PDB file of C-alpha atoms in Angstrom:
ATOM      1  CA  UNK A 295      13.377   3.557  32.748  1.00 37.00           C
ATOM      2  CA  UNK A 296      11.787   3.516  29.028  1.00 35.00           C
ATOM      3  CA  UNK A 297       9.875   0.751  27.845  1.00 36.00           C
ATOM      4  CA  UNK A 298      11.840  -1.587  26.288  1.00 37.00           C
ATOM      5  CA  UNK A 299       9.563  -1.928  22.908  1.00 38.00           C
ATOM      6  CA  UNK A 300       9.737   1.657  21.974  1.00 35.00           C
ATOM      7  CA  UNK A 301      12.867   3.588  20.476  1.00 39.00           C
ATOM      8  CA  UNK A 302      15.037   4.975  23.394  1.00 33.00           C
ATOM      9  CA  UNK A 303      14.014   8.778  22.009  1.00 37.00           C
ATOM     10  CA  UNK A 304      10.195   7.732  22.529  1.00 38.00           C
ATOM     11  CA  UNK A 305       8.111   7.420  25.866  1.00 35.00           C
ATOM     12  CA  UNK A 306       4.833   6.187  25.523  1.00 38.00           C
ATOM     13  CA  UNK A 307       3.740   9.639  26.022  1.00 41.00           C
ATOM     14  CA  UNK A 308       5.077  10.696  22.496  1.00 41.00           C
ATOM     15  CA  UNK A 309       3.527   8.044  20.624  1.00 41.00           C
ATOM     16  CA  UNK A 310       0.351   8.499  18.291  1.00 49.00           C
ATOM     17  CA  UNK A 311      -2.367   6.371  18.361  1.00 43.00           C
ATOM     18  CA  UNK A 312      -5.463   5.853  16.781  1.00 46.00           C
ATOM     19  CA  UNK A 313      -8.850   3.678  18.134  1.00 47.00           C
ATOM     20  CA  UNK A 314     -10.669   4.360  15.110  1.00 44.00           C
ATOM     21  CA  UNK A 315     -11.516   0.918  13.342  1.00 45.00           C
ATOM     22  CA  UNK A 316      -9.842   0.672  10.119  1.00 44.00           C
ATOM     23  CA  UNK A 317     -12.707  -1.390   8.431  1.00 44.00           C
ATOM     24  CA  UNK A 318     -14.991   1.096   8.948  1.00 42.00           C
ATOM     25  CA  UNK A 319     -13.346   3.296   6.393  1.00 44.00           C
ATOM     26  CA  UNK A 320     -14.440   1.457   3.991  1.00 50.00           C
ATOM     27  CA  UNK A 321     -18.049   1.539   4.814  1.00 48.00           C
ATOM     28  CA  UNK A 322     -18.866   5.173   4.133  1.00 48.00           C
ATOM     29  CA  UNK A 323     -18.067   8.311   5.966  1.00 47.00           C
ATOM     30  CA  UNK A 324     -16.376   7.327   9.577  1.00 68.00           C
ATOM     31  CA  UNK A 325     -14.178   9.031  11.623  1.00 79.00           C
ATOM     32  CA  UNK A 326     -11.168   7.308   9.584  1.00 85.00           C
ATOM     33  CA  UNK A 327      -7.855   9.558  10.043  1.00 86.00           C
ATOM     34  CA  UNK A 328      -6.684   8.050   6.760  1.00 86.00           C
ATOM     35  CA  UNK A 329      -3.930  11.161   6.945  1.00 85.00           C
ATOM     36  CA  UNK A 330      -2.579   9.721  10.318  1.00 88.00           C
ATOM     37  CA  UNK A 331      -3.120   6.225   8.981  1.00 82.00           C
ATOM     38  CA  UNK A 332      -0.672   6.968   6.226  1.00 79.00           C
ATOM     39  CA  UNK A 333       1.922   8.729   8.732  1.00 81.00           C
ATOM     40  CA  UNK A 334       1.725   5.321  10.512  1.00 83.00           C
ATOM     41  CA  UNK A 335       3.109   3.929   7.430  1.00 71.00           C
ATOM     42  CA  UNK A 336       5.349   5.425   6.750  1.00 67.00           C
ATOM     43  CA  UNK A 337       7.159   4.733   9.549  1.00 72.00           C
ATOM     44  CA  UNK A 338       7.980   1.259   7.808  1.00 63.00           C
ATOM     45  CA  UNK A 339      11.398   1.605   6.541  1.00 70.00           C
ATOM     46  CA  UNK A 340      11.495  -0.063   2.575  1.00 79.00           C
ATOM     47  CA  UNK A 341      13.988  -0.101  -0.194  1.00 88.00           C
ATOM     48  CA  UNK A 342      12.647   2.320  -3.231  1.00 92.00           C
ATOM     49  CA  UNK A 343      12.385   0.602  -6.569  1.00 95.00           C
ATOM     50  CA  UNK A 344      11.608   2.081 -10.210  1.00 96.00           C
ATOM     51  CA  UNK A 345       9.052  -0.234 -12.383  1.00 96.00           C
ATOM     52  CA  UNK A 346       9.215   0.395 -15.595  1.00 95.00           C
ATOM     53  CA  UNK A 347       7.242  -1.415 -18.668  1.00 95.00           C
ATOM     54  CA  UNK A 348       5.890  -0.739 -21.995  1.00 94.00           C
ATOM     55  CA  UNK A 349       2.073  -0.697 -22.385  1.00 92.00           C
ATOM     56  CA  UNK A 350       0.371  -2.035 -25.432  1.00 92.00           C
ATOM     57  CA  UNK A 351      -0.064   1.368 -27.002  1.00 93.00           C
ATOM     58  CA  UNK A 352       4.115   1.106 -27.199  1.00 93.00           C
ATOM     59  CA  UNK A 353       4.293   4.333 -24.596  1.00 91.00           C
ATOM     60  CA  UNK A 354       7.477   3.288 -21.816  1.00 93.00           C
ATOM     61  CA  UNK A 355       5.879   3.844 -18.317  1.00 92.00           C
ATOM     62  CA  UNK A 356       7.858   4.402 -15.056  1.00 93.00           C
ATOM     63  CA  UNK A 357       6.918   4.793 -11.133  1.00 91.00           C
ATOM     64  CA  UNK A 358       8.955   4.700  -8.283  1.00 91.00           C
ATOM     65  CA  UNK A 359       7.245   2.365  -5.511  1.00 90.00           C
ATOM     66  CA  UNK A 360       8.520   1.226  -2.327  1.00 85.00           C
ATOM     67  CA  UNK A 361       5.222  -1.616  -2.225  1.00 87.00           C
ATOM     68  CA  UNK A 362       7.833  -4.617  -3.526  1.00 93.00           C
ATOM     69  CA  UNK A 363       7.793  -7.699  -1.967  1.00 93.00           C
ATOM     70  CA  UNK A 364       8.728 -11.250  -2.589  1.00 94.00           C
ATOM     71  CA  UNK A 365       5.917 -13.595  -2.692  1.00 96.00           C
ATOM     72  CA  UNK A 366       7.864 -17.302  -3.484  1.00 96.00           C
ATOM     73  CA  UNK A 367      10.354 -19.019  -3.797  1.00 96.00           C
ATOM     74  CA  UNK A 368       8.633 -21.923  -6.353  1.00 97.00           C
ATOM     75  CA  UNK A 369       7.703 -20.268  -8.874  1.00 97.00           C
ATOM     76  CA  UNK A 370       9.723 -17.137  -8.021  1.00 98.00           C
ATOM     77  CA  UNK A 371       6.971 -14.612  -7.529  1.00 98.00           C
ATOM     78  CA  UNK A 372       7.159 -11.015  -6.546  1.00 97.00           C
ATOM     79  CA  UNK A 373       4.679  -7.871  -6.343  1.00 97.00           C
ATOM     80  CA  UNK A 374       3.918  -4.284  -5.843  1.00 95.00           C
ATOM     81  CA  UNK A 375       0.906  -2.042  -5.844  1.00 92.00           C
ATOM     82  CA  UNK A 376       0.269   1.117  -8.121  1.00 90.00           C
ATOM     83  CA  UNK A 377      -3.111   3.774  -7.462  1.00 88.00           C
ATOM     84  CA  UNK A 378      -5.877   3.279  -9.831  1.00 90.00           C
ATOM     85  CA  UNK A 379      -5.399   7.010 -10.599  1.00 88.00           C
ATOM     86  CA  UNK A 380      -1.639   6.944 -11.384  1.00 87.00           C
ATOM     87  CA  UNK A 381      -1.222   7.997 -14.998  1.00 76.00           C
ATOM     88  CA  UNK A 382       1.147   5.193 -15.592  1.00 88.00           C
ATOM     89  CA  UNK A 383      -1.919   2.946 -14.790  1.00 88.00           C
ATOM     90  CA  UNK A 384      -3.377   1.828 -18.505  1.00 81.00           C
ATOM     91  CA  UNK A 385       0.636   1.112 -19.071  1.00 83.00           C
ATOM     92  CA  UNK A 386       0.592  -1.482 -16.614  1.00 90.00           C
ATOM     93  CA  UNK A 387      -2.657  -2.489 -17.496  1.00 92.00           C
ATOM     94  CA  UNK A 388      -1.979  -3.710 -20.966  1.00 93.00           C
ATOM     95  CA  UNK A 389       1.990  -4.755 -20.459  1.00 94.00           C
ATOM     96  CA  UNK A 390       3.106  -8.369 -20.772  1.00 96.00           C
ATOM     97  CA  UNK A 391       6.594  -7.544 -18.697  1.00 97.00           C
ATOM     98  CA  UNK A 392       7.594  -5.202 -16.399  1.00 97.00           C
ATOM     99  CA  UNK A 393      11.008  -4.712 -14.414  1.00 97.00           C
ATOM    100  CA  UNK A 394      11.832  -4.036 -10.777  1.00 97.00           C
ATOM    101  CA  UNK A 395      14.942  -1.853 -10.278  1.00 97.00           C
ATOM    102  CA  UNK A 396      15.867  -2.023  -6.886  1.00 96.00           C
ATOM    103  CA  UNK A 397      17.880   1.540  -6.444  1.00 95.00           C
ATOM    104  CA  UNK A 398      21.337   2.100  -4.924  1.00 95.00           C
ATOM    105  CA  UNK A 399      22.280   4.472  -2.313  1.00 94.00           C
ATOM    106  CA  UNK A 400      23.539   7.146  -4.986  1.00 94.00           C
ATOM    107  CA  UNK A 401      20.098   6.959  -6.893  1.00 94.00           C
ATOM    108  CA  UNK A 402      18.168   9.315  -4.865  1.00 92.00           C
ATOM    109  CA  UNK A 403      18.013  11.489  -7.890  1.00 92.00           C
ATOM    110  CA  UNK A 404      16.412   8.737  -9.922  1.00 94.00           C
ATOM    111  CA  UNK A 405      13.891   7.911  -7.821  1.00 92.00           C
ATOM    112  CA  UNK A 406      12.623  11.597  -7.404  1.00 90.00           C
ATOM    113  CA  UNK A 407      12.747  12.033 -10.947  1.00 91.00           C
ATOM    114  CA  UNK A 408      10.346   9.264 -11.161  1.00 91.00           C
ATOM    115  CA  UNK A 409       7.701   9.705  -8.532  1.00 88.00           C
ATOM    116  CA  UNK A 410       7.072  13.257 -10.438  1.00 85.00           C
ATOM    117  CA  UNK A 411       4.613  13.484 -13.337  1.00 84.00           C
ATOM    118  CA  UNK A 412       5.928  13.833 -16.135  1.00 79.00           C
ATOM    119  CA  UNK A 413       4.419  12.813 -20.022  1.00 78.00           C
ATOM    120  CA  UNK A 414       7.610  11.123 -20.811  1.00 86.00           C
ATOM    121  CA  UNK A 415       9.661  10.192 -17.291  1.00 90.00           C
ATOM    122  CA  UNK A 416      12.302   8.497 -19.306  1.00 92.00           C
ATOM    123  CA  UNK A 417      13.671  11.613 -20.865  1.00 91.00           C
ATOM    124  CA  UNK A 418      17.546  12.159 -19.564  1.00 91.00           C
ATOM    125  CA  UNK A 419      17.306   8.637 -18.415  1.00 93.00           C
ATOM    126  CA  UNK A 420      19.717   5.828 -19.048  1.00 95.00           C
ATOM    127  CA  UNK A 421      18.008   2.521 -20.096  1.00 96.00           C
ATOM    128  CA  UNK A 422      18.565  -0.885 -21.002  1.00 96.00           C
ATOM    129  CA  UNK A 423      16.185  -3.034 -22.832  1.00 96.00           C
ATOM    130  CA  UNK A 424      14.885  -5.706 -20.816  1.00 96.00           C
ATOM    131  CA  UNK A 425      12.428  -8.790 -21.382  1.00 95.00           C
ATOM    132  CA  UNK A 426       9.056  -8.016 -22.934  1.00 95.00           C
ATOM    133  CA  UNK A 427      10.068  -4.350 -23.411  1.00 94.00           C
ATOM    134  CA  UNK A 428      10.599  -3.849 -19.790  1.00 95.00           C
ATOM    135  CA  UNK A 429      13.593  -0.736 -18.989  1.00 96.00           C
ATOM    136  CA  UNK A 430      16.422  -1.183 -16.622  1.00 98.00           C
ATOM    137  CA  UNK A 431      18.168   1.005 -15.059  1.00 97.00           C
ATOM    138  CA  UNK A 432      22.038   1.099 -14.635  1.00 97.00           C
ATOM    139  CA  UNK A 433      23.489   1.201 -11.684  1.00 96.00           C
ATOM    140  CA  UNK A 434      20.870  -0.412  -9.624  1.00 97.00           C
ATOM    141  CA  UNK A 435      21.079  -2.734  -6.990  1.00 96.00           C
ATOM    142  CA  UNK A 436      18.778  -5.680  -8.612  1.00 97.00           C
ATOM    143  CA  UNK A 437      16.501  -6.033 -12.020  1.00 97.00           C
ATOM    144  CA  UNK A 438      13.973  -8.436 -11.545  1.00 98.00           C
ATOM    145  CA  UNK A 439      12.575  -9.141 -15.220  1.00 98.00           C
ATOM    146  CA  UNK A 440       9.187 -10.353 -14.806  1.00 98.00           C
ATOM    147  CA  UNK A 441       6.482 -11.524 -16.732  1.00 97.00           C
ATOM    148  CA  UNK A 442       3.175 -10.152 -15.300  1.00 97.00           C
ATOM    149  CA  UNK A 443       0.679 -13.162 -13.954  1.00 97.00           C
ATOM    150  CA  UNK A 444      -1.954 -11.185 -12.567  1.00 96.00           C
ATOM    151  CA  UNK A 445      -3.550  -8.253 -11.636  1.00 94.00           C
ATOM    152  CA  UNK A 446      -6.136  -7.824  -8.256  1.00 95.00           C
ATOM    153  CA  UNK A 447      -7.854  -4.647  -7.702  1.00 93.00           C
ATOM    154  CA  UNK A 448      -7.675  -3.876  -4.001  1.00 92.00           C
ATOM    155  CA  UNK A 449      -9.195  -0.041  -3.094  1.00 90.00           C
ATOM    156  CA  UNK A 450      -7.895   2.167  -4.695  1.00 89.00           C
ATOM    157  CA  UNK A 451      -5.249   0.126  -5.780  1.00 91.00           C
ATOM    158  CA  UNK A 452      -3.993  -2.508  -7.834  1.00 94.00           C
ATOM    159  CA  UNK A 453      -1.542  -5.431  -6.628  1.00 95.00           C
ATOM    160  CA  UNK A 454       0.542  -6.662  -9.850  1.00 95.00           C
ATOM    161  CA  UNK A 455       2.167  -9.949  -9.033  1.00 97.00           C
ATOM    162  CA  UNK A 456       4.838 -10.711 -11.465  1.00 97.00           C
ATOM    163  CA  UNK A 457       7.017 -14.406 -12.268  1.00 98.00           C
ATOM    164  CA  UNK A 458      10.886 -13.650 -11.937  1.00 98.00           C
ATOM    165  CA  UNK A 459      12.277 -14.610 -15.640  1.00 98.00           C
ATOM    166  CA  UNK A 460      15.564 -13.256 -15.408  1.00 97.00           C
ATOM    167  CA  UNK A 461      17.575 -11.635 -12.376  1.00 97.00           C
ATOM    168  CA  UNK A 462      20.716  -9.286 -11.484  1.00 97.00           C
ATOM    169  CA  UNK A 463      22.483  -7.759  -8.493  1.00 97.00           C
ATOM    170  CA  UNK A 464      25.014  -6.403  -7.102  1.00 95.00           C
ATOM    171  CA  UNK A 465      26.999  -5.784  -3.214  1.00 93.00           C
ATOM    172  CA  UNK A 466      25.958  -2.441  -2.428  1.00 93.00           C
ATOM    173  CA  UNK A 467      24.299   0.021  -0.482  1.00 92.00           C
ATOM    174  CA  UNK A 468      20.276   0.692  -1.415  1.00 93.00           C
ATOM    175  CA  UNK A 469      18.525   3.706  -1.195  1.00 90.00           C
ATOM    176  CA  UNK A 470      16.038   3.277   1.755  1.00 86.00           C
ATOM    177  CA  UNK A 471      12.666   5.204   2.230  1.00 78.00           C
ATOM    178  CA  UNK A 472      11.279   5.851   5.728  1.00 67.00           C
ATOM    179  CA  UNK A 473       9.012   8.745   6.891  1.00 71.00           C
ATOM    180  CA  UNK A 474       9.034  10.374   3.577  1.00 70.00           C
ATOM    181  CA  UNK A 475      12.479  10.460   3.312  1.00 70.00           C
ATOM    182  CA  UNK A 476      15.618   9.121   1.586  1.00 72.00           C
ATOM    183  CA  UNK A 477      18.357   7.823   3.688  1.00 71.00           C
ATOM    184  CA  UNK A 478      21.324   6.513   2.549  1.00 74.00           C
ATOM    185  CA  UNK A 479      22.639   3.665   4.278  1.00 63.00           C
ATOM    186  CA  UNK A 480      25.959   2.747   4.482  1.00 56.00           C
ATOM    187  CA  UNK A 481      25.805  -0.514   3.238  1.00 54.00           C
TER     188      UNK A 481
END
């Protein structure tokens, strides 16, 4: 008999586990598995979205993140987290607007094209202008316009939150992301 909280392809032999307190990490060198800590994650199966804006300087920025999330309903909030060393960074910094393209199941391409570095990711790319000089991309599932309320440094992080100004979707299958890979559901 297999315990009834674990996948039917898992004992609780084959699971990995960690006792290392996570809050240590942050206080200096520690025994902190931060490699195994991110394999943990990624076990969380997410939707991929590109976010695309315009910094101040007028250069178009683009990553591919899988950190959305709604945050409310009144005023219609969302947010998503980019690494202080990303090169798209300053962009995002300095926008006033940035879009959320939630990708369909047939957009795998897209969203490998922009997790790369690249000086210009928007080369070969299809866009549409959006509010503030955000870019959307066609075909996704959903473009959430959004003006950008505030920014909180969190490690080696930053958490944009973002007000909804203007939304689309459509019916259709996404592109989800789970254990560093692209599955494509059936929708």
């Amino acid at each position: 008999m297999t315990n009834p909280t674990l996948p039917s392809t898992q004992t609780p032999e084959s699971v990995q586990h960690s006792d290392t307190n996570p809050a240590s990490a942050s206080d200096g060198p520690s025994d902190f598995d931060a490699q195994a800590f991110r394999t943990a994650l990624s076990q969380f199966a997410t939707g991929i979205t590109i976010i695309t804006a315009t910094g101040a300087d007028g250069r178009r920025v683009g990553v591919t993140a899988n950190s959305f999330n709604s945050v409310s309903l009144s005023p219609p909030l969302v947010l998503w987290s980019l690494a202080h060393k990303s090169g798209s960074f300053s962009g995002f910094q300095t926008c006033t607007h940035f879009a959320v393209n939630v990708l369909a199941a047939d957009q795998e391409h897209v969203a490998r094209h922009f997790a790369q570095h690249s000086a210009d990711k928007f080369i070969g790319i299809e866009t549409v202008p959006g509010m503030g000089n955000s870019l959307l991309l066609p075909g996704a599932l959903a473009h959430f316009e959004c003006r950008k309320r505030s920014v909180y440094p969190e490690g080696d992080h930053s958490i944009f939150v973002g007000e909804v100004e203007r939304f689309a979707f459509e019916q259709k299958a996404p592109l989800v992301y789970q254990a560093r890979h692209y599955w494509h559901s059936m929708g």
